[in-house]
């Protein structure tokens, strides 16, 4: 084994433990932090694979932005864990069975026998002046321009949907439109009411005296 | 035209129109007052008309691969895009007054519908795992948002949640399967995948694992048993206008998705996926038809009816060959026409503060409006497969194709199940004609709805009498596109 192998196994072990803890941790904040750890170690593995740009993006975008936001939300919400876990044991046997079967099936395929080095061949390391970022950019804007544009449309739909589902104009809002105020005419505010003139009634006490 | 990117873009003109107009509608809607909301509706209808005209005008009988083989412009895509544009237009006509009375008559609704249509058009034209997947996600995301758009309705929110979680799971399975196939063949483009499979080099065990996941993901999306759990809940919980959309147009895209992935890409693995499709077809037809009998909610009933129709659709794919695919395409066109009409009637009966969704709401429809009762009668007969309606001919061609492929036992079973299924369709007819109405509100549709709904209902009868032209259209599309 060379040095990279040791690094890989160390990172992979941490990744697996972190991933397991994400779904087993009782405290949702801990679960989110374990997810951060999982992202970090995954980025490390990507670095080993010479995907430097993707590794850095994973840390910047997921750890830096998405997970911080996620932690905020988790901390803001009052999540009742006992209620979430209700009925867990009713479904556990069936879910466990399906899960184990799927895991076994996948383990029987995703292994050395089908994806080992002697099947796929050892990947050649890139030359020293190879730029991962430049290559990704070139691919995205030439060969993969259609899916790239489609991804942007998907993001646009996500924005539209998020705004359409959450933005509400409050009924009791006291907001005043300045333009409306400037344009206002006397007639909009004052209503002239023509009333018959009323005779002043003498007050009761005085009437009695008089 | 010398610049290759211009050539690429020319092939995708209908998509570009739909995308541009969806964004224009979003922007225009900002400047509209409540009284002028109809502008968004008119713009959407014009877009759909434009996309239909562009699809026809740019049609060529040849097959053109553009964007590095990621996007294919072939007659099958053109025919399906034309049908999808028209069907979406009908959906908007039926839904207009429904969404107007429920606070959804906004630019977002129209924009999301157009984005969903764009996703479907991409799925129809995708010839690469990535484009197919991006189109599917675009469609699904728009649909999740549309289901939840009626925000103060807890049932719609619940339906959107279920749809979202299960849809995400299905997407994950589909992607996992695609990654396995990529791992085995080293290709993402369908043509290359096929070539790699033909060469016999790829590891068969890996391919099978990938195939299982891909088929499971597809079955989830189309709602075939055993992956049908979400269908009744989503149909039931969504606002009826959105149910109409979910139940109709995306089925075209799902058909194309099956064609592209299983036929154009993975046909060399046909022996392997045929077994899976047989199981799904048999289960879908039986569970769909038998469970539908127990429903009292007509939206749920139509959901189970959809599941059984999906089973029949799968029969078309079992009969590997142009004959089977043509019959499947014919079946899906017939199904969409019938679904549009059936939900159109439900939307017609709904009004402000009242949802027509129970079987009892159809009681005595003949006394309230003989004409619409007759239209519904035609639609129900057609769904049940009673001659001489369209539904009979559609079932007939699919089963005939399966019979020619040698599935005699399966065909007999399907016919038996169709007879069982006829019970719940005919029950609707009985309620309409022989029961006293509970609700006496007069039915006064707007002129456009009345016209389109009448044409819709009569088409089911007319195409049933003269199915040749639709059959020829489907045969032409398949023959020109599938080698």
JSON list of C-alpha atoms in Angstrom, two decimals, chain A:
[
{"chain": "A", "resi": 1, "resn": "UNK", "atom": "CA", "xyz": [0.00, 0.00, 0.00]},
{"chain": "A", "resi": 2, "resn": "UNK", "atom": "CA", "xyz": [1.21, 3.46, -0.80]},
{"chain": "A", "resi": 3, "resn": "UNK", "atom": "CA", "xyz": [0.54, 6.60, 1.20]},
{"chain": "A", "resi": 4, "resn": "UNK", "atom": "CA", "xyz": [-2.60, 7.49, -0.80]},
{"chain": "A", "resi": 5, "resn": "UNK", "atom": "CA", "xyz": [-4.18, 4.18, 0.12]},
{"chain": "A", "resi": 6, "resn": "UNK", "atom": "CA", "xyz": [-3.83, 4.88, 3.83]},
{"chain": "A", "resi": 7, "resn": "UNK", "atom": "CA", "xyz": [-5.32, 8.33, 3.36]},
{"chain": "A", "resi": 8, "resn": "UNK", "atom": "CA", "xyz": [-8.19, 6.88, 1.36]},
{"chain": "A", "resi": 9, "resn": "UNK", "atom": "CA", "xyz": [-9.06, 4.22, 3.94]},
{"chain": "A", "resi": 10, "resn": "UNK", "atom": "CA", "xyz": [-8.87, 6.73, 6.77]},
{"chain": "A", "resi": 11, "resn": "UNK", "atom": "CA", "xyz": [-11.14, 9.18, 4.97]},
{"chain": "A", "resi": 12, "resn": "UNK", "atom": "CA", "xyz": [-13.54, 6.44, 3.87]},
{"chain": "A", "resi": 13, "resn": "UNK", "atom": "CA", "xyz": [-13.84, 5.13, 7.43]},
{"chain": "A", "resi": 14, "resn": "UNK", "atom": "CA", "xyz": [-14.60, 8.60, 8.77]},
{"chain": "A", "resi": 15, "resn": "UNK", "atom": "CA", "xyz": [-17.10, 9.15, 5.95]},
{"chain": "A", "resi": 16, "resn": "UNK", "atom": "CA", "xyz": [-18.96, 5.94, 6.72]},
{"chain": "A", "resi": 17, "resn": "UNK", "atom": "CA", "xyz": [-19.12, 6.59, 10.45]},
{"chain": "A", "resi": 18, "resn": "UNK", "atom": "CA", "xyz": [-20.26, 10.18, 9.84]},
{"chain": "A", "resi": 19, "resn": "UNK", "atom": "CA", "xyz": [-22.90, 9.04, 7.38]},
{"chain": "A", "resi": 20, "resn": "UNK", "atom": "CA", "xyz": [-24.19, 6.46, 9.84]},
{"chain": "A", "resi": 21, "resn": "UNK", "atom": "CA", "xyz": [-24.32, 9.02, 12.63]},
{"chain": "A", "resi": 22, "resn": "UNK", "atom": "CA", "xyz": [-26.33, 11.42, 10.43]},
{"chain": "A", "resi": 23, "resn": "UNK", "atom": "CA", "xyz": [-29.25, 9.02, 10.52]},
{"chain": "A", "resi": 24, "resn": "UNK", "atom": "CA", "xyz": [-28.74, 7.66, 14.03]},
{"chain": "A", "resi": 25, "resn": "UNK", "atom": "CA", "xyz": [-27.94, 10.82, 16.01]},
{"chain": "A", "resi": 26, "resn": "UNK", "atom": "CA", "xyz": [-30.84, 11.75, 18.29]},
{"chain": "A", "resi": 27, "resn": "UNK", "atom": "CA", "xyz": [-30.13, 15.45, 18.24]},
{"chain": "A", "resi": 28, "resn": "UNK", "atom": "CA", "xyz": [-30.86, 17.01, 14.81]},
{"chain": "A", "resi": 29, "resn": "UNK", "atom": "CA", "xyz": [-28.09, 19.58, 15.31]},
{"chain": "A", "resi": 30, "resn": "UNK", "atom": "CA", "xyz": [-25.59, 16.78, 15.85]},
{"chain": "A", "resi": 31, "resn": "UNK", "atom": "CA", "xyz": [-26.93, 15.04, 12.76]},
{"chain": "A", "resi": 32, "resn": "UNK", "atom": "CA", "xyz": [-26.38, 18.19, 10.69]},
{"chain": "A", "resi": 33, "resn": "UNK", "atom": "CA", "xyz": [-22.85, 18.54, 12.05]},
{"chain": "A", "resi": 34, "resn": "UNK", "atom": "CA", "xyz": [-22.08, 14.93, 11.17]},
{"chain": "A", "resi": 35, "resn": "UNK", "atom": "CA", "xyz": [-23.31, 15.70, 7.68]},
{"chain": "A", "resi": 36, "resn": "UNK", "atom": "CA", "xyz": [-20.78, 18.53, 7.54]},
{"chain": "A", "resi": 37, "resn": "UNK", "atom": "CA", "xyz": [-18.08, 16.06, 8.55]},
{"chain": "A", "resi": 38, "resn": "UNK", "atom": "CA", "xyz": [-19.26, 13.67, 5.85]},
{"chain": "A", "resi": 39, "resn": "UNK", "atom": "CA", "xyz": [-19.02, 16.42, 3.23]},
{"chain": "A", "resi": 40, "resn": "UNK", "atom": "CA", "xyz": [-15.52, 17.32, 4.37]},
{"chain": "A", "resi": 41, "resn": "UNK", "atom": "CA", "xyz": [-14.24, 13.77, 4.14]},
{"chain": "A", "resi": 42, "resn": "UNK", "atom": "CA", "xyz": [-15.96, 13.27, 0.78]},
{"chain": "A", "resi": 43, "resn": "UNK", "atom": "CA", "xyz": [-14.16, 16.38, -0.44]},
{"chain": "A", "resi": 44, "resn": "UNK", "atom": "CA", "xyz": [-10.92, 14.80, 0.77]},
{"chain": "A", "resi": 45, "resn": "UNK", "atom": "CA", "xyz": [-11.61, 11.66, -1.26]},
{"chain": "A", "resi": 46, "resn": "UNK", "atom": "CA", "xyz": [-12.34, 13.77, -4.33]},
{"chain": "A", "resi": 47, "resn": "UNK", "atom": "CA", "xyz": [-8.98, 15.49, -3.83]},
{"chain": "A", "resi": 48, "resn": "UNK", "atom": "CA", "xyz": [-7.36, 12.06, -3.95]},
{"chain": "A", "resi": 49, "resn": "UNK", "atom": "CA", "xyz": [-9.16, 11.48, -7.25]},
{"chain": "A", "resi": 50, "resn": "UNK", "atom": "CA", "xyz": [-7.62, 14.68, -8.65]},
{"chain": "A", "resi": 51, "resn": "UNK", "atom": "CA", "xyz": [-10.98, 16.44, -8.78]},
{"chain": "A", "resi": 52, "resn": "UNK", "atom": "CA", "xyz": [-9.66, 19.50, -6.95]},
{"chain": "A", "resi": 53, "resn": "UNK", "atom": "CA", "xyz": [-12.22, 22.00, -8.20]},
{"chain": "A", "resi": 54, "resn": "UNK", "atom": "CA", "xyz": [-15.18, 19.81, -7.27]},
{"chain": "A", "resi": 55, "resn": "UNK", "atom": "CA", "xyz": [-13.70, 19.12, -3.85]},
{"chain": "A", "resi": 56, "resn": "UNK", "atom": "CA", "xyz": [-13.31, 22.82, -3.10]},
{"chain": "A", "resi": 57, "resn": "UNK", "atom": "CA", "xyz": [-16.78, 23.56, -4.46]},
{"chain": "A", "resi": 58, "resn": "UNK", "atom": "CA", "xyz": [-18.25, 20.87, -2.25]},
{"chain": "A", "resi": 59, "resn": "UNK", "atom": "CA", "xyz": [-16.73, 22.50, 0.81]},
{"chain": "A", "resi": 60, "resn": "UNK", "atom": "CA", "xyz": [-17.61, 26.04, -0.25]},
{"chain": "A", "resi": 61, "resn": "UNK", "atom": "CA", "xyz": [-21.17, 25.41, -1.38]},
{"chain": "A", "resi": 62, "resn": "UNK", "atom": "CA", "xyz": [-22.38, 22.59, 0.84]},
{"chain": "A", "resi": 63, "resn": "UNK", "atom": "CA", "xyz": [-20.42, 23.15, 4.01]},
{"chain": "A", "resi": 64, "resn": "UNK", "atom": "CA", "xyz": [-20.17, 26.91, 3.68]},
{"chain": "A", "resi": 65, "resn": "UNK", "atom": "CA", "xyz": [-23.61, 27.82, 2.47]},
{"chain": "A", "resi": 66, "resn": "UNK", "atom": "CA", "xyz": [-26.13, 24.99, 2.43]},
{"chain": "A", "resi": 67, "resn": "UNK", "atom": "CA", "xyz": [-25.28, 23.39, 5.75]},
{"chain": "A", "resi": 68, "resn": "UNK", "atom": "CA", "xyz": [-25.04, 26.69, 7.60]},
{"chain": "A", "resi": 69, "resn": "UNK", "atom": "CA", "xyz": [-28.50, 27.57, 6.35]},
{"chain": "A", "resi": 70, "resn": "UNK", "atom": "CA", "xyz": [-29.67, 24.11, 7.24]},
{"chain": "A", "resi": 71, "resn": "UNK", "atom": "CA", "xyz": [-28.32, 24.44, 10.78]},
{"chain": "A", "resi": 72, "resn": "UNK", "atom": "CA", "xyz": [-30.12, 27.75, 11.15]},
{"chain": "A", "resi": 73, "resn": "UNK", "atom": "CA", "xyz": [-33.39, 26.16, 10.11]},
{"chain": "A", "resi": 74, "resn": "UNK", "atom": "CA", "xyz": [-32.90, 23.15, 12.39]},
{"chain": "A", "resi": 75, "resn": "UNK", "atom": "CA", "xyz": [-32.14, 25.42, 15.32]},
{"chain": "A", "resi": 76, "resn": "UNK", "atom": "CA", "xyz": [-35.09, 27.70, 14.59]},
{"chain": "A", "resi": 77, "resn": "UNK", "atom": "CA", "xyz": [-37.64, 24.89, 14.31]},
{"chain": "A", "resi": 78, "resn": "UNK", "atom": "CA", "xyz": [-38.95, 23.21, 17.37]},
{"chain": "A", "resi": 79, "resn": "UNK", "atom": "CA", "xyz": [-38.75, 19.62, 16.22]},
{"chain": "A", "resi": 80, "resn": "UNK", "atom": "CA", "xyz": [-40.48, 17.08, 18.38]},
{"chain": "A", "resi": 81, "resn": "UNK", "atom": "CA", "xyz": [-38.32, 14.02, 17.94]},
{"chain": "A", "resi": 82, "resn": "UNK", "atom": "CA", "xyz": [-40.58, 11.63, 19.78]},
{"chain": "A", "resi": 83, "resn": "UNK", "atom": "CA", "xyz": [-43.40, 12.45, 17.42]},
{"chain": "A", "resi": 84, "resn": "UNK", "atom": "CA", "xyz": [-41.12, 11.92, 14.42]},
{"chain": "A", "resi": 85, "resn": "UNK", "atom": "CA", "xyz": [-40.10, 8.54, 15.74]},
{"chain": "A", "resi": 86, "resn": "UNK", "atom": "CA", "xyz": [-43.67, 7.44, 16.30]},
{"chain": "A", "resi": 87, "resn": "UNK", "atom": "CA", "xyz": [-44.41, 4.24, 14.46]},
{"chain": "A", "resi": 88, "resn": "UNK", "atom": "CA", "xyz": [-40.72, 3.64, 13.76]},
{"chain": "A", "resi": 89, "resn": "UNK", "atom": "CA", "xyz": [-40.73, 0.15, 15.27]},
{"chain": "A", "resi": 90, "resn": "UNK", "atom": "CA", "xyz": [-43.92, -0.83, 13.44]},
{"chain": "A", "resi": 91, "resn": "UNK", "atom": "CA", "xyz": [-42.18, -0.42, 10.14]},
{"chain": "A", "resi": 92, "resn": "UNK", "atom": "CA", "xyz": [-38.67, -1.39, 11.24]},
{"chain": "A", "resi": 93, "resn": "UNK", "atom": "CA", "xyz": [-38.87, -5.14, 10.43]},
{"chain": "A", "resi": 94, "resn": "UNK", "atom": "CA", "xyz": [-40.12, -4.66, 6.86]},
{"chain": "A", "resi": 95, "resn": "UNK", "atom": "CA", "xyz": [-37.90, -1.65, 6.18]},
{"chain": "A", "resi": 96, "resn": "UNK", "atom": "CA", "xyz": [-34.94, -3.47, 7.68]},
{"chain": "A", "resi": 97, "resn": "UNK", "atom": "CA", "xyz": [-35.57, -6.51, 5.52]},
{"chain": "A", "resi": 98, "resn": "UNK", "atom": "CA", "xyz": [-35.86, -4.45, 2.32]},
{"chain": "A", "resi": 99, "resn": "UNK", "atom": "CA", "xyz": [-32.80, -2.43, 3.30]},
{"chain": "A", "resi": 100, "resn": "UNK", "atom": "CA", "xyz": [-30.69, -5.51, 4.01]},
{"chain": "A", "resi": 101, "resn": "UNK", "atom": "CA", "xyz": [-31.72, -7.17, 0.74]},
{"chain": "A", "resi": 102, "resn": "UNK", "atom": "CA", "xyz": [-30.87, -4.04, -1.23]},
{"chain": "A", "resi": 103, "resn": "UNK", "atom": "CA", "xyz": [-27.57, -3.60, 0.57]},
{"chain": "A", "resi": 104, "resn": "UNK", "atom": "CA", "xyz": [-26.61, -7.23, -0.12]},
{"chain": "A", "resi": 105, "resn": "UNK", "atom": "CA", "xyz": [-27.53, -6.92, -3.78]},
{"chain": "A", "resi": 106, "resn": "UNK", "atom": "CA", "xyz": [-25.50, -3.77, -4.13]},
{"chain": "A", "resi": 107, "resn": "UNK", "atom": "CA", "xyz": [-22.57, -5.19, -2.18]},
{"chain": "A", "resi": 108, "resn": "UNK", "atom": "CA", "xyz": [-22.49, -8.23, -4.44]},
{"chain": "A", "resi": 109, "resn": "UNK", "atom": "CA", "xyz": [-22.10, -6.00, -7.50]},
{"chain": "A", "resi": 110, "resn": "UNK", "atom": "CA", "xyz": [-20.24, -2.92, -6.35]},
{"chain": "A", "resi": 111, "resn": "UNK", "atom": "CA", "xyz": [-17.06, -4.64, -5.39]},
{"chain": "A", "resi": 112, "resn": "UNK", "atom": "CA", "xyz": [-13.66, -5.69, -6.59]},
{"chain": "A", "resi": 113, "resn": "UNK", "atom": "CA", "xyz": [-15.05, -8.43, -8.78]},
{"chain": "A", "resi": 114, "resn": "UNK", "atom": "CA", "xyz": [-16.93, -6.03, -11.08]},
{"chain": "A", "resi": 115, "resn": "UNK", "atom": "CA", "xyz": [-15.22, -2.71, -10.50]},
{"chain": "A", "resi": 116, "resn": "UNK", "atom": "CA", "xyz": [-11.73, -3.77, -9.42]},
{"chain": "A", "resi": 117, "resn": "UNK", "atom": "CA", "xyz": [-8.53, -2.33, -10.88]},
{"chain": "A", "resi": 118, "resn": "UNK", "atom": "CA", "xyz": [-8.00, -5.42, -13.00]},
{"chain": "A", "resi": 119, "resn": "UNK", "atom": "CA", "xyz": [-11.43, -4.85, -14.59]},
{"chain": "A", "resi": 120, "resn": "UNK", "atom": "CA", "xyz": [-11.39, -1.11, -15.12]},
{"chain": "A", "resi": 121, "resn": "UNK", "atom": "CA", "xyz": [-7.64, -0.56, -15.34]},
{"chain": "A", "resi": 122, "resn": "UNK", "atom": "CA", "xyz": [-5.63, 1.90, -13.26]},
{"chain": "A", "resi": 123, "resn": "UNK", "atom": "CA", "xyz": [-6.42, 5.51, -14.11]},
{"chain": "A", "resi": 124, "resn": "UNK", "atom": "CA", "xyz": [-3.48, 7.52, -15.42]},
{"chain": "A", "resi": 125, "resn": "UNK", "atom": "CA", "xyz": [-2.49, 10.50, -13.27]},
{"chain": "A", "resi": 126, "resn": "UNK", "atom": "CA", "xyz": [-2.87, 13.86, -15.02]},
{"chain": "A", "resi": 127, "resn": "UNK", "atom": "CA", "xyz": [0.24, 15.79, -16.15]},
{"chain": "A", "resi": 128, "resn": "UNK", "atom": "CA", "xyz": [1.53, 18.52, -13.86]},
{"chain": "A", "resi": 129, "resn": "UNK", "atom": "CA", "xyz": [0.13, 21.45, -15.85]},
{"chain": "A", "resi": 130, "resn": "UNK", "atom": "CA", "xyz": [-3.36, 19.94, -16.09]},
{"chain": "A", "resi": 131, "resn": "UNK", "atom": "CA", "xyz": [-6.08, 22.31, -14.91]},
{"chain": "A", "resi": 132, "resn": "UNK", "atom": "CA", "xyz": [-9.11, 20.62, -13.48]},
{"chain": "A", "resi": 133, "resn": "UNK", "atom": "CA", "xyz": [-11.10, 23.86, -13.38]},
{"chain": "A", "resi": 134, "resn": "UNK", "atom": "CA", "xyz": [-10.38, 24.83, -16.96]},
{"chain": "A", "resi": 135, "resn": "UNK", "atom": "CA", "xyz": [-11.31, 21.37, -18.19]},
{"chain": "A", "resi": 136, "resn": "UNK", "atom": "CA", "xyz": [-14.62, 21.41, -16.31]},
{"chain": "A", "resi": 137, "resn": "UNK", "atom": "CA", "xyz": [-15.43, 24.86, -17.66]},
{"chain": "A", "resi": 138, "resn": "UNK", "atom": "CA", "xyz": [-14.63, 23.83, -21.20]},
{"chain": "A", "resi": 139, "resn": "UNK", "atom": "CA", "xyz": [-16.82, 20.73, -20.94]},
{"chain": "A", "resi": 140, "resn": "UNK", "atom": "CA", "xyz": [-19.73, 22.58, -19.36]},
{"chain": "A", "resi": 141, "resn": "UNK", "atom": "CA", "xyz": [-19.83, 25.29, -21.99]},
{"chain": "A", "resi": 142, "resn": "UNK", "atom": "CA", "xyz": [-19.24, 23.11, -25.04]},
{"chain": "A", "resi": 143, "resn": "UNK", "atom": "CA", "xyz": [-20.25, 19.46, -24.89]},
{"chain": "A", "resi": 144, "resn": "UNK", "atom": "CA", "xyz": [-22.63, 19.77, -21.97]},
{"chain": "A", "resi": 145, "resn": "UNK", "atom": "CA", "xyz": [-24.14, 23.16, -22.72]},
{"chain": "A", "resi": 146, "resn": "UNK", "atom": "CA", "xyz": [-27.70, 21.83, -23.01]},
{"chain": "A", "resi": 147, "resn": "UNK", "atom": "CA", "xyz": [-27.86, 20.05, -19.63]},
{"chain": "A", "resi": 148, "resn": "UNK", "atom": "CA", "xyz": [-26.05, 23.03, -18.12]},
{"chain": "A", "resi": 149, "resn": "UNK", "atom": "CA", "xyz": [-28.74, 25.43, -19.37]},
{"chain": "A", "resi": 150, "resn": "UNK", "atom": "CA", "xyz": [-31.45, 23.01, -18.28]},
{"chain": "A", "resi": 151, "resn": "UNK", "atom": "CA", "xyz": [-29.96, 22.95, -14.80]},
{"chain": "A", "resi": 152, "resn": "UNK", "atom": "CA", "xyz": [-30.31, 26.72, -14.70]},
{"chain": "A", "resi": 153, "resn": "UNK", "atom": "CA", "xyz": [-33.99, 26.40, -15.69]},
{"chain": "A", "resi": 154, "resn": "UNK", "atom": "CA", "xyz": [-34.49, 23.85, -12.91]},
{"chain": "A", "resi": 155, "resn": "UNK", "atom": "CA", "xyz": [-33.00, 26.35, -10.45]},
{"chain": "A", "resi": 156, "resn": "UNK", "atom": "CA", "xyz": [-35.29, 29.06, -11.81]},
{"chain": "A", "resi": 157, "resn": "UNK", "atom": "CA", "xyz": [-38.29, 26.81, -11.25]},
{"chain": "A", "resi": 158, "resn": "UNK", "atom": "CA", "xyz": [-37.08, 26.17, -7.71]},
{"chain": "A", "resi": 159, "resn": "UNK", "atom": "CA", "xyz": [-36.93, 29.93, -7.09]},
{"chain": "A", "resi": 160, "resn": "UNK", "atom": "CA", "xyz": [-40.37, 30.55, -8.61]},
{"chain": "A", "resi": 161, "resn": "UNK", "atom": "CA", "xyz": [-41.87, 27.67, -6.64]},
{"chain": "A", "resi": 162, "resn": "UNK", "atom": "CA", "xyz": [-40.29, 28.74, -3.36]},
{"chain": "A", "resi": 163, "resn": "UNK", "atom": "CA", "xyz": [-41.56, 32.30, -3.75]},
{"chain": "A", "resi": 164, "resn": "UNK", "atom": "CA", "xyz": [-45.01, 31.25, -4.96]},
{"chain": "A", "resi": 165, "resn": "UNK", "atom": "CA", "xyz": [-45.40, 28.87, -2.02]},
{"chain": "A", "resi": 166, "resn": "UNK", "atom": "CA", "xyz": [-44.12, 31.10, 0.76]},
{"chain": "A", "resi": 167, "resn": "UNK", "atom": "CA", "xyz": [-44.76, 34.74, -0.11]},
{"chain": "A", "resi": 168, "resn": "UNK", "atom": "CA", "xyz": [-47.98, 36.03, 1.31]},
{"chain": "A", "resi": 169, "resn": "UNK", "atom": "CA", "xyz": [-49.29, 39.53, 1.23]},
{"chain": "A", "resi": 170, "resn": "UNK", "atom": "CA", "xyz": [-50.52, 40.15, 4.74]},
{"chain": "A", "resi": 171, "resn": "UNK", "atom": "CA", "xyz": [-54.12, 41.20, 4.89]},
{"chain": "A", "resi": 172, "resn": "UNK", "atom": "CA", "xyz": [-53.57, 43.41, 7.95]},
{"chain": "A", "resi": 173, "resn": "UNK", "atom": "CA", "xyz": [-50.57, 45.20, 6.53]},
{"chain": "A", "resi": 174, "resn": "UNK", "atom": "CA", "xyz": [-50.55, 48.94, 7.22]},
{"chain": "A", "resi": 175, "resn": "UNK", "atom": "CA", "xyz": [-48.29, 49.60, 4.26]},
{"chain": "A", "resi": 176, "resn": "UNK", "atom": "CA", "xyz": [-48.94, 52.89, 2.47]},
{"chain": "A", "resi": 177, "resn": "UNK", "atom": "CA", "xyz": [-47.98, 53.51, -1.13]},
{"chain": "A", "resi": 178, "resn": "UNK", "atom": "CA", "xyz": [-46.24, 56.92, -1.34]},
{"chain": "A", "resi": 179, "resn": "UNK", "atom": "CA", "xyz": [-47.29, 57.35, -4.97]},
{"chain": "A", "resi": 180, "resn": "UNK", "atom": "CA", "xyz": [-50.90, 56.93, -3.99]},
{"chain": "A", "resi": 181, "resn": "UNK", "atom": "CA", "xyz": [-50.46, 59.53, -1.27]},
{"chain": "A", "resi": 182, "resn": "UNK", "atom": "CA", "xyz": [-48.95, 62.06, -3.64]},
{"chain": "A", "resi": 183, "resn": "UNK", "atom": "CA", "xyz": [-51.62, 61.54, -6.26]},
{"chain": "A", "resi": 184, "resn": "UNK", "atom": "CA", "xyz": [-54.46, 61.85, -3.80]},
{"chain": "A", "resi": 185, "resn": "UNK", "atom": "CA", "xyz": [-57.12, 64.48, -4.59]},
{"chain": "A", "resi": 186, "resn": "UNK", "atom": "CA", "xyz": [-59.30, 66.35, -2.23]},
{"chain": "A", "resi": 187, "resn": "UNK", "atom": "CA", "xyz": [-62.30, 64.47, -3.52]},
{"chain": "A", "resi": 188, "resn": "UNK", "atom": "CA", "xyz": [-60.76, 61.13, -2.47]},
{"chain": "A", "resi": 189, "resn": "UNK", "atom": "CA", "xyz": [-60.51, 62.10, 1.16]},
{"chain": "A", "resi": 190, "resn": "UNK", "atom": "CA", "xyz": [-63.36, 64.50, 1.88]},
{"chain": "A", "resi": 191, "resn": "UNK", "atom": "CA", "xyz": [-66.94, 63.72, 1.22]},
{"chain": "A", "resi": 192, "resn": "UNK", "atom": "CA", "xyz": [-69.28, 66.68, 1.21]},
{"chain": "A", "resi": 193, "resn": "UNK", "atom": "CA", "xyz": [-72.57, 65.71, 2.74]},
{"chain": "A", "resi": 194, "resn": "UNK", "atom": "CA", "xyz": [-75.47, 67.99, 2.36]},
{"chain": "A", "resi": 195, "resn": "UNK", "atom": "CA", "xyz": [-77.61, 67.85, 5.46]},
{"chain": "A", "resi": 196, "resn": "UNK", "atom": "CA", "xyz": [-80.62, 69.86, 6.44]},
{"chain": "A", "resi": 197, "resn": "UNK", "atom": "CA", "xyz": [-79.76, 72.51, 8.96]},
{"chain": "A", "resi": 198, "resn": "UNK", "atom": "CA", "xyz": [-80.70, 71.40, 12.45]},
{"chain": "A", "resi": 199, "resn": "UNK", "atom": "CA", "xyz": [-82.34, 73.58, 14.99]},
{"chain": "A", "resi": 200, "resn": "UNK", "atom": "CA", "xyz": [-80.52, 73.76, 18.28]},
{"chain": "A", "resi": 201, "resn": "UNK", "atom": "CA", "xyz": [-82.57, 71.96, 20.88]},
{"chain": "A", "resi": 202, "resn": "UNK", "atom": "CA", "xyz": [-82.80, 73.60, 24.23]},
{"chain": "A", "resi": 203, "resn": "UNK", "atom": "CA", "xyz": [-81.12, 71.47, 26.89]},
{"chain": "A", "resi": 204, "resn": "UNK", "atom": "CA", "xyz": [-83.36, 69.73, 29.36]},
{"chain": "A", "resi": 205, "resn": "UNK", "atom": "CA", "xyz": [-82.13, 71.35, 32.55]},
{"chain": "A", "resi": 206, "resn": "UNK", "atom": "CA", "xyz": [-82.35, 74.86, 31.16]},
{"chain": "A", "resi": 207, "resn": "UNK", "atom": "CA", "xyz": [-85.82, 74.21, 29.76]},
{"chain": "A", "resi": 208, "resn": "UNK", "atom": "CA", "xyz": [-87.09, 73.29, 33.17]},
{"chain": "A", "resi": 209, "resn": "UNK", "atom": "CA", "xyz": [-85.72, 76.43, 34.68]},
{"chain": "A", "resi": 210, "resn": "UNK", "atom": "CA", "xyz": [-87.19, 78.70, 32.04]}
]
